[in-house]
Amino acid sequence: MKSEATGAVLVFSYGCYLLSFQNLGPVLVNFANAEGVDVFWLVNWIYVSHIAGIAFSAALLDRVVRRMELIKIMMLVLVLTVLAAAVDVRAAIVSGFLAGIIVVASGSFLARHVVPWNRGKVFAIGASLANFYYFLFLSGERLGHLVLLSTLPLLLVLLLPRFDFAYRSAPVNRDFVFYTVPVFTFYLLGGIMYGVMEPVFRENGISVHVLFYAFAILVAGYLYDRFGRKLTSIFGILFLTASFIMFPVYLQPSAYLIQLSYAFIDVFAMIIWADLSNFGSEARQYGLGMIIIASSIFFGFMLSRHVGYPVNTALSAILLTLSAFLIGTLREPLTSPEDYVRWLGRR
């Protein structure tokens, strides 16, 4: 139970930062506007830095035994970096690198210390609470309050207990290659969504309440642990396909479906790398997965300025259909108590 609570706090803390800062959050946008910096340029460089931080962590973190202490140090430095961005918004680029270290270390914690049949719920609870926090404290506040409130959840990590990571050299699970195509597709389309679909929704006064996603992801987390990764993820893909097909004719249903679909897809993409990990290579495995996610969002966001509809709709539906077919043909990753016992036996 202690490990599940720790995992949820890690996801919650990082999620609050992500929503308020890195992914076009209100703190980052306000800083950029105050200094007259192009937000599109800034987000691109943050993602380049973020990918570099993930790659750095993937190469080195499996050798770090006292990983929780490293997370705490990185969280403190991240707070200082966010505060520095109030003086010079370009400091946000450094925060991307630090966040890359934190997300890989946190993902390796989920892989090593949270049992597979609870990972979906643990991630969903942390992500849902982060969205609730965003709704309650980070919408409509003055900039000074936003800076303070966006960094407070990061400090919760300082209260977490110690968990050591016994070092053992192990190769990565080669099955992860088969999951890279669907995950890259999901978040490439997600990056395009940020650049193409979200502005259309806003222009038409359509805003899906953040609490809808917060509740939907709780349902998704339960379903992943109850019915497995493959079947549940295919439902998420179907929702996303329907959203792209409906856009831009049926904007309201499209907006709700895209939020529902990413509630399912976010849980899948953030726990599948933990499920696939071999004992001793969790950071490398999770880092490789996060490079896929971060780079696909980055490329999708860049492409959003050059692609449009209806060509994009047809291509998106084809790619998502192929992704669902590919996932359906794959072996279910480690999720059962019996599989977990065998996994522990490989230490």
CSV table of C-alpha atoms in Angstrom, one decimal:
chain,number,residue,atom,x,y,z
A,1,MET,CA,0.0,0.0,0.0
A,2,LYS,CA,2.9,2.3,0.8
A,3,SER,CA,4.3,1.9,-2.7
A,4,GLU,CA,0.9,2.6,-4.4
A,5,ALA,CA,0.4,5.8,-2.4
A,6,THR,CA,4.0,6.9,-3.3
A,7,GLY,CA,3.4,6.2,-6.9
A,8,ALA,CA,0.2,8.2,-6.9
A,9,VAL,CA,1.9,11.2,-5.3
A,10,LEU,CA,4.7,11.1,-7.9
A,11,VAL,CA,2.2,11.1,-10.7
A,12,PHE,CA,0.1,13.9,-9.0
A,13,SER,CA,3.1,16.1,-8.4
A,14,TYR,CA,4.5,15.8,-11.9
A,15,GLY,CA,1.0,16.1,-13.4
A,16,CYS,CA,0.4,19.4,-11.7
A,17,TYR,CA,3.6,20.8,-13.1
A,18,LEU,CA,2.8,19.4,-16.6
A,19,LEU,CA,-0.6,21.0,-16.6
A,20,SER,CA,0.5,24.4,-15.3
A,21,PHE,CA,3.8,24.8,-17.1
A,22,GLN,CA,5.2,22.5,-19.7
A,23,ASN,CA,2.3,21.7,-22.0
A,24,LEU,CA,1.2,25.2,-22.8
A,25,GLY,CA,0.1,25.6,-19.2
A,26,PRO,CA,-1.1,29.0,-17.8
A,27,VAL,CA,2.1,29.8,-16.0
A,28,LEU,CA,4.3,29.2,-19.1
A,29,VAL,CA,1.9,31.1,-21.4
A,30,ASN,CA,1.8,34.1,-19.0
A,31,PHE,CA,5.5,34.2,-18.6
A,32,ALA,CA,6.0,34.1,-22.4
A,33,ASN,CA,3.4,36.8,-23.0
A,34,ALA,CA,4.9,39.0,-20.4
A,35,GLU,CA,8.3,38.9,-22.1
A,36,GLY,CA,7.0,38.9,-25.6
A,37,VAL,CA,8.4,35.5,-26.4
A,38,ASP,CA,6.8,33.3,-29.0
A,39,VAL,CA,5.1,30.4,-27.1
A,40,PHE,CA,5.3,28.0,-30.1
A,41,TRP,CA,9.1,28.6,-30.2
A,42,LEU,CA,9.4,28.1,-26.5
A,43,VAL,CA,7.4,24.9,-26.3
A,44,ASN,CA,9.5,23.4,-29.1
A,45,TRP,CA,12.7,24.0,-27.3
A,46,ILE,CA,11.3,22.8,-24.0
A,47,TYR,CA,10.4,19.5,-25.7
A,48,VAL,CA,13.9,19.2,-27.3
A,49,SER,CA,15.4,19.7,-23.8
A,50,HIS,CA,12.8,17.3,-22.3
A,51,ILE,CA,13.8,14.5,-24.8
A,52,ALA,CA,17.5,15.1,-24.0
A,53,GLY,CA,16.7,14.7,-20.2
A,54,ILE,CA,14.8,11.5,-20.9
A,55,ALA,CA,17.6,10.1,-23.0
A,56,PHE,CA,20.2,11.0,-20.3
A,57,SER,CA,18.1,9.3,-17.6
A,58,ALA,CA,17.5,6.2,-19.7
A,59,ALA,CA,21.3,5.8,-20.2
A,60,LEU,CA,22.2,6.2,-16.5
A,61,LEU,CA,19.4,5.8,-14.0
A,62,ASP,CA,19.3,2.0,-13.8
A,63,ARG,CA,22.6,2.2,-11.9
A,64,VAL,CA,21.3,4.6,-9.3
A,65,VAL,CA,20.2,2.7,-6.2
A,66,ARG,CA,18.9,5.7,-4.2
A,67,ARG,CA,16.6,6.9,-6.8
A,68,MET,CA,14.0,8.4,-4.5
A,69,GLU,CA,16.6,10.8,-3.2
A,70,LEU,CA,17.5,11.8,-6.7
A,71,ILE,CA,13.8,12.5,-7.5
A,72,LYS,CA,13.6,14.7,-4.4
A,73,ILE,CA,16.7,16.7,-5.4
A,74,MET,CA,15.4,17.1,-9.0
A,75,MET,CA,12.0,18.3,-7.7
A,76,LEU,CA,13.7,21.0,-5.7
A,77,VAL,CA,15.8,22.1,-8.6
A,78,LEU,CA,12.7,22.1,-10.8
A,79,VAL,CA,10.9,24.4,-8.4
A,80,LEU,CA,13.9,26.8,-8.5
A,81,THR,CA,13.9,26.6,-12.3
A,82,VAL,CA,10.2,27.5,-12.5
A,83,LEU,CA,10.8,30.5,-10.2
A,84,ALA,CA,13.7,31.5,-12.4
A,85,ALA,CA,11.4,31.5,-15.4
A,86,ALA,CA,9.6,34.4,-13.8
A,87,VAL,CA,12.7,36.5,-14.4
A,88,ASP,CA,13.8,35.0,-17.7
A,89,VAL,CA,11.2,32.7,-19.4
A,90,ARG,CA,14.1,30.9,-21.3
A,91,ALA,CA,14.9,29.1,-18.0
A,92,ALA,CA,11.8,27.0,-18.8
A,93,ILE,CA,14.0,25.2,-21.4
A,94,VAL,CA,16.1,23.9,-18.5
A,95,SER,CA,13.0,22.7,-16.7
A,96,GLY,CA,12.2,20.4,-19.7
A,97,PHE,CA,15.5,18.5,-19.1
A,98,LEU,CA,14.9,18.2,-15.3
A,99,ALA,CA,11.3,17.0,-16.0
A,100,GLY,CA,12.8,14.3,-18.3
A,101,ILE,CA,14.9,12.9,-15.4
A,102,ILE,CA,11.9,13.0,-13.0
A,103,VAL,CA,9.5,11.2,-15.3
A,104,VAL,CA,11.9,8.4,-16.1
A,105,ALA,CA,12.8,7.9,-12.4
A,106,SER,CA,9.1,7.9,-11.4
A,107,GLY,CA,8.3,5.5,-14.2
A,108,SER,CA,11.0,3.1,-13.1
A,109,PHE,CA,9.4,3.3,-9.6
A,110,LEU,CA,6.1,2.2,-11.0
A,111,ALA,CA,7.8,-0.7,-12.7
A,112,ARG,CA,9.9,-1.9,-9.7
A,113,HIS,CA,7.6,-1.2,-6.7
A,114,VAL,CA,4.0,-1.1,-7.9
A,115,VAL,CA,2.4,-4.4,-8.8
A,116,PRO,CA,1.1,-4.7,-12.4
A,117,TRP,CA,-2.6,-5.1,-11.5
A,118,ASN,CA,-2.6,-1.8,-9.6
A,119,ARG,CA,-0.5,0.3,-12.0
A,120,GLY,CA,-3.5,1.5,-14.0
A,121,LYS,CA,-5.4,2.7,-10.9
A,122,VAL,CA,-2.3,4.3,-9.3
A,123,PHE,CA,-1.5,6.3,-12.4
A,124,ALA,CA,-5.1,7.2,-12.9
A,125,ILE,CA,-5.6,8.4,-9.3
A,126,GLY,CA,-2.5,10.6,-9.5
A,127,ALA,CA,-3.4,12.1,-12.9
A,128,SER,CA,-7.1,12.6,-11.8
A,129,LEU,CA,-6.0,14.5,-8.7
A,130,ALA,CA,-3.7,16.7,-10.7
A,131,ASN,CA,-6.6,17.7,-12.9
A,132,PHE,CA,-8.8,18.4,-9.9
A,133,TYR,CA,-6.0,20.5,-8.5
A,134,TYR,CA,-5.7,22.4,-11.8
A,135,PHE,CA,-9.5,23.0,-11.8
A,136,LEU,CA,-9.6,24.2,-8.2
A,137,PHE,CA,-6.4,26.3,-8.0
A,138,LEU,CA,-4.8,27.0,-11.4
A,139,SER,CA,-7.7,28.5,-13.4
A,140,GLY,CA,-8.4,32.2,-13.2
A,141,GLU,CA,-5.7,33.0,-10.6
A,142,ARG,CA,-3.3,35.9,-10.8
A,143,LEU,CA,0.2,35.1,-12.1
A,144,GLY,CA,1.8,35.3,-8.7
A,145,HIS,CA,-0.6,32.8,-7.3
A,146,LEU,CA,-0.2,30.5,-10.3
A,147,VAL,CA,3.6,30.3,-9.8
A,148,LEU,CA,3.2,29.4,-6.1
A,149,LEU,CA,0.4,27.0,-6.6
A,150,SER,CA,2.0,25.2,-9.5
A,151,THR,CA,5.2,24.5,-7.5
A,152,LEU,CA,3.6,23.4,-4.2
A,153,PRO,CA,2.7,19.9,-5.3
A,154,LEU,CA,6.3,19.3,-6.3
A,155,LEU,CA,7.3,19.7,-2.7
A,156,LEU,CA,5.0,16.9,-1.6
A,157,VAL,CA,7.7,14.5,-2.9
A,158,LEU,CA,10.0,15.5,-0.1
A,159,LEU,CA,7.7,13.7,2.3
A,160,LEU,CA,7.8,10.3,0.5
A,161,PRO,CA,9.6,7.3,2.1
A,162,ARG,CA,12.8,5.8,0.9
A,163,PHE,CA,12.8,3.0,-1.7
A,164,ASP,CA,16.0,1.4,-2.8
A,165,PHE,CA,16.6,0.0,-6.3
A,166,ALA,CA,18.8,-3.1,-6.2
A,167,TYR,CA,21.1,-2.9,-9.2
A,168,ARG,CA,21.1,-5.8,-11.7
A,169,SER,CA,22.2,-5.6,-15.3
A,170,ALA,CA,19.5,-6.7,-17.7
A,171,PRO,CA,18.5,-6.1,-21.3
A,172,VAL,CA,15.4,-4.2,-22.4
A,173,ASN,CA,12.4,-6.2,-23.5
A,174,ARG,CA,12.4,-6.2,-27.3
A,175,ASP,CA,8.6,-6.4,-27.4
A,176,PHE,CA,8.5,-2.6,-26.7
A,177,VAL,CA,9.3,-2.1,-30.4
A,178,PHE,CA,5.9,-3.3,-31.4
A,179,TYR,CA,4.2,-0.8,-29.1
A,180,THR,CA,6.1,2.2,-30.5
A,181,VAL,CA,4.0,2.5,-33.6
A,182,PRO,CA,0.6,2.9,-31.9
A,183,VAL,CA,2.0,5.1,-29.1
A,184,PHE,CA,3.8,7.3,-31.6
A,185,THR,CA,0.6,7.6,-33.6
A,186,PHE,CA,-1.5,8.5,-30.6
A,187,TYR,CA,0.7,11.3,-29.5
A,188,LEU,CA,1.6,12.6,-33.0
A,189,LEU,CA,-2.1,13.1,-33.4
A,190,GLY,CA,-2.3,14.6,-29.9
A,191,GLY,CA,0.3,17.2,-30.9
A,192,ILE,CA,-1.7,18.0,-34.1
A,193,MET,CA,-4.8,18.2,-31.9
A,194,TYR,CA,-3.1,20.9,-29.7
A,195,GLY,CA,-2.2,22.9,-32.8
A,196,VAL,CA,-5.2,22.4,-35.1
A,197,MET,CA,-8.3,21.2,-33.2
A,198,GLU,CA,-8.0,23.0,-29.9
A,199,PRO,CA,-8.0,26.5,-31.5
A,200,VAL,CA,-11.2,25.5,-33.5
A,201,PHE,CA,-12.9,24.4,-30.3
A,202,ARG,CA,-12.0,27.6,-28.5
A,203,GLU,CA,-13.1,29.8,-31.4
A,204,ASN,CA,-16.5,28.1,-31.3
A,205,GLY,CA,-16.9,28.4,-27.5
A,206,ILE,CA,-16.5,24.7,-26.9
A,207,SER,CA,-14.6,23.7,-23.8
A,208,VAL,CA,-14.7,20.2,-22.3
A,209,HIS,CA,-14.7,20.5,-18.6
A,210,VAL,CA,-11.4,19.4,-17.0
A,211,LEU,CA,-13.4,17.3,-14.5
A,212,PHE,CA,-14.8,15.2,-17.4
A,213,TYR,CA,-11.2,14.0,-18.1
A,214,ALA,CA,-10.5,13.6,-14.4
A,215,PHE,CA,-13.4,11.2,-13.9
A,216,ALA,CA,-12.9,9.4,-17.3
A,217,ILE,CA,-9.2,8.6,-16.4
A,218,LEU,CA,-10.3,7.0,-13.1
A,219,VAL,CA,-12.6,4.7,-15.1
A,220,ALA,CA,-9.9,3.9,-17.6
A,221,GLY,CA,-7.4,3.1,-14.8
A,222,TYR,CA,-9.8,0.6,-13.3
A,223,LEU,CA,-10.6,-1.0,-16.6
A,224,TYR,CA,-6.9,-1.5,-17.5
A,225,ASP,CA,-6.3,-3.3,-14.3
A,226,ARG,CA,-9.5,-5.3,-14.5
A,227,PHE,CA,-9.6,-6.3,-18.1
A,228,GLY,CA,-6.0,-6.0,-19.3
A,229,ARG,CA,-4.1,-3.6,-21.5
A,230,LYS,CA,-5.1,-4.8,-25.0
A,231,LEU,CA,-8.9,-4.7,-25.0
A,232,THR,CA,-9.1,-1.5,-23.0
A,233,SER,CA,-6.6,0.4,-25.1
A,234,ILE,CA,-8.5,-0.6,-28.3
A,235,PHE,CA,-11.6,1.1,-26.8
A,236,GLY,CA,-9.5,4.3,-26.4
A,237,ILE,CA,-8.4,4.1,-30.0
A,238,LEU,CA,-12.0,3.7,-31.2
A,239,PHE,CA,-13.0,6.9,-29.3
A,240,LEU,CA,-10.1,8.8,-30.8
A,241,THR,CA,-10.9,7.6,-34.3
A,242,ALA,CA,-14.5,8.7,-33.9
A,243,SER,CA,-13.4,12.1,-32.7
A,244,PHE,CA,-11.2,12.8,-35.7
A,245,ILE,CA,-13.9,11.6,-38.1
A,246,MET,CA,-16.5,13.9,-36.5
A,247,PHE,CA,-14.2,16.9,-36.6
A,248,PRO,CA,-15.0,19.6,-37.8
A,249,VAL,CA,-18.6,18.9,-38.6
A,250,TYR,CA,-19.7,17.8,-35.1
A,251,LEU,CA,-17.5,19.8,-32.8
A,252,GLN,CA,-19.2,19.2,-29.4
A,253,PRO,CA,-19.1,15.3,-29.7
A,254,SER,CA,-15.6,15.5,-31.2
A,255,ALA,CA,-14.4,17.5,-28.2
A,256,TYR,CA,-15.8,15.1,-25.6
A,257,LEU,CA,-14.6,12.0,-27.5
A,258,ILE,CA,-11.1,13.3,-27.8
A,259,GLN,CA,-10.9,13.9,-24.0
A,260,LEU,CA,-12.4,10.5,-23.3
A,261,SER,CA,-10.0,8.8,-25.7
A,262,TYR,CA,-6.9,10.4,-24.2
A,263,ALA,CA,-8.1,9.4,-20.7
A,264,PHE,CA,-7.7,5.8,-21.9
A,265,ILE,CA,-4.6,6.4,-24.1
A,266,ASP,CA,-2.7,8.3,-21.4
A,267,VAL,CA,-3.0,5.5,-18.9
A,268,PHE,CA,-2.0,2.9,-21.5
A,269,ALA,CA,1.0,4.8,-22.7
A,270,MET,CA,2.3,5.6,-19.3
A,271,ILE,CA,2.1,2.1,-17.8
A,272,ILE,CA,2.8,-0.2,-20.8
A,273,TRP,CA,6.6,0.5,-20.5
A,274,ALA,CA,6.5,-0.5,-16.8
A,275,ASP,CA,4.6,-3.7,-17.8
A,276,LEU,CA,7.3,-4.6,-20.4
A,277,SER,CA,10.3,-3.9,-18.2
A,278,ASN,CA,12.8,-6.6,-17.2
A,279,PHE,CA,14.0,-6.4,-13.6
A,280,GLY,CA,17.1,-4.2,-13.7
A,281,SER,CA,16.3,-2.3,-16.9
A,282,GLU,CA,13.2,-0.3,-15.9
A,283,ALA,CA,14.7,3.1,-16.4
A,284,ARG,CA,16.0,2.2,-19.9
A,285,GLN,CA,12.7,0.6,-20.8
A,286,TYR,CA,10.6,3.5,-19.5
A,287,GLY,CA,13.0,6.1,-21.0
A,288,LEU,CA,12.7,4.6,-24.4
A,289,GLY,CA,8.9,4.7,-24.1
A,290,MET,CA,8.9,8.3,-23.0
A,291,ILE,CA,11.2,9.3,-25.8
A,292,ILE,CA,8.5,7.9,-28.2
A,293,ILE,CA,5.8,9.9,-26.4
A,294,ALA,CA,7.7,13.2,-26.1
A,295,SER,CA,9.1,13.1,-29.7
A,296,SER,CA,5.7,12.3,-31.2
A,297,ILE,CA,4.0,15.2,-29.4
A,298,PHE,CA,6.9,17.5,-30.5
A,299,PHE,CA,6.6,16.4,-34.1
A,300,GLY,CA,2.8,16.6,-34.0
A,301,PHE,CA,2.9,20.1,-32.6
A,302,MET,CA,5.3,21.2,-35.3
A,303,LEU,CA,3.2,19.5,-38.0
A,304,SER,CA,0.0,21.2,-36.8
A,305,ARG,CA,1.1,24.4,-38.6
A,306,HIS,CA,1.3,22.6,-41.9
A,307,VAL,CA,-1.5,20.1,-42.0
A,308,GLY,CA,-5.2,20.5,-42.0
A,309,TYR,CA,-8.5,18.8,-42.8
A,310,PRO,CA,-10.1,16.8,-44.5
A,311,VAL,CA,-6.9,15.0,-45.6
A,312,ASN,CA,-5.7,14.8,-42.0
A,313,THR,CA,-9.0,13.2,-40.9
A,314,ALA,CA,-8.7,10.3,-43.4
A,315,LEU,CA,-5.1,9.7,-42.6
A,316,SER,CA,-5.7,9.8,-38.8
A,317,ALA,CA,-8.5,7.2,-39.1
A,318,ILE,CA,-6.3,4.9,-41.2
A,319,LEU,CA,-3.3,5.2,-38.7
A,320,LEU,CA,-5.5,4.5,-35.7
A,321,THR,CA,-7.2,1.5,-37.3
A,322,LEU,CA,-3.7,0.0,-38.0
A,323,SER,CA,-2.7,0.8,-34.4
A,324,ALA,CA,-5.7,-1.0,-33.0
A,325,PHE,CA,-5.0,-4.0,-35.3
A,326,LEU,CA,-1.3,-4.1,-34.2
A,327,ILE,CA,-2.2,-4.0,-30.5
A,328,GLY,CA,-4.8,-6.7,-31.0
A,329,THR,CA,-2.1,-9.0,-32.4
A,330,LEU,CA,0.4,-8.5,-29.6
A,331,ARG,CA,0.8,-10.7,-26.5
A,332,GLU,CA,-0.8,-9.3,-23.4
A,333,PRO,CA,2.0,-7.7,-21.3
A,334,LEU,CA,2.7,-8.7,-17.7
A,335,THR,CA,-0.4,-8.1,-15.6
A,336,SER,CA,-1.3,-11.1,-13.5
A,337,PRO,CA,0.0,-12.1,-10.1
A,338,GLU,CA,1.4,-15.3,-11.6
A,339,ASP,CA,3.4,-13.3,-14.2
A,340,TYR,CA,4.6,-11.0,-11.5
A,341,VAL,CA,5.9,-13.8,-9.4
A,342,ARG,CA,7.9,-15.1,-12.4
A,343,TRP,CA,9.2,-11.6,-13.0
A,344,LEU,CA,10.4,-11.3,-9.4
A,345,GLY,CA,12.1,-14.7,-9.9
A,346,ARG,CA,14.4,-13.2,-12.5
A,347,ARG,CA,16.2,-11.0,-10.0
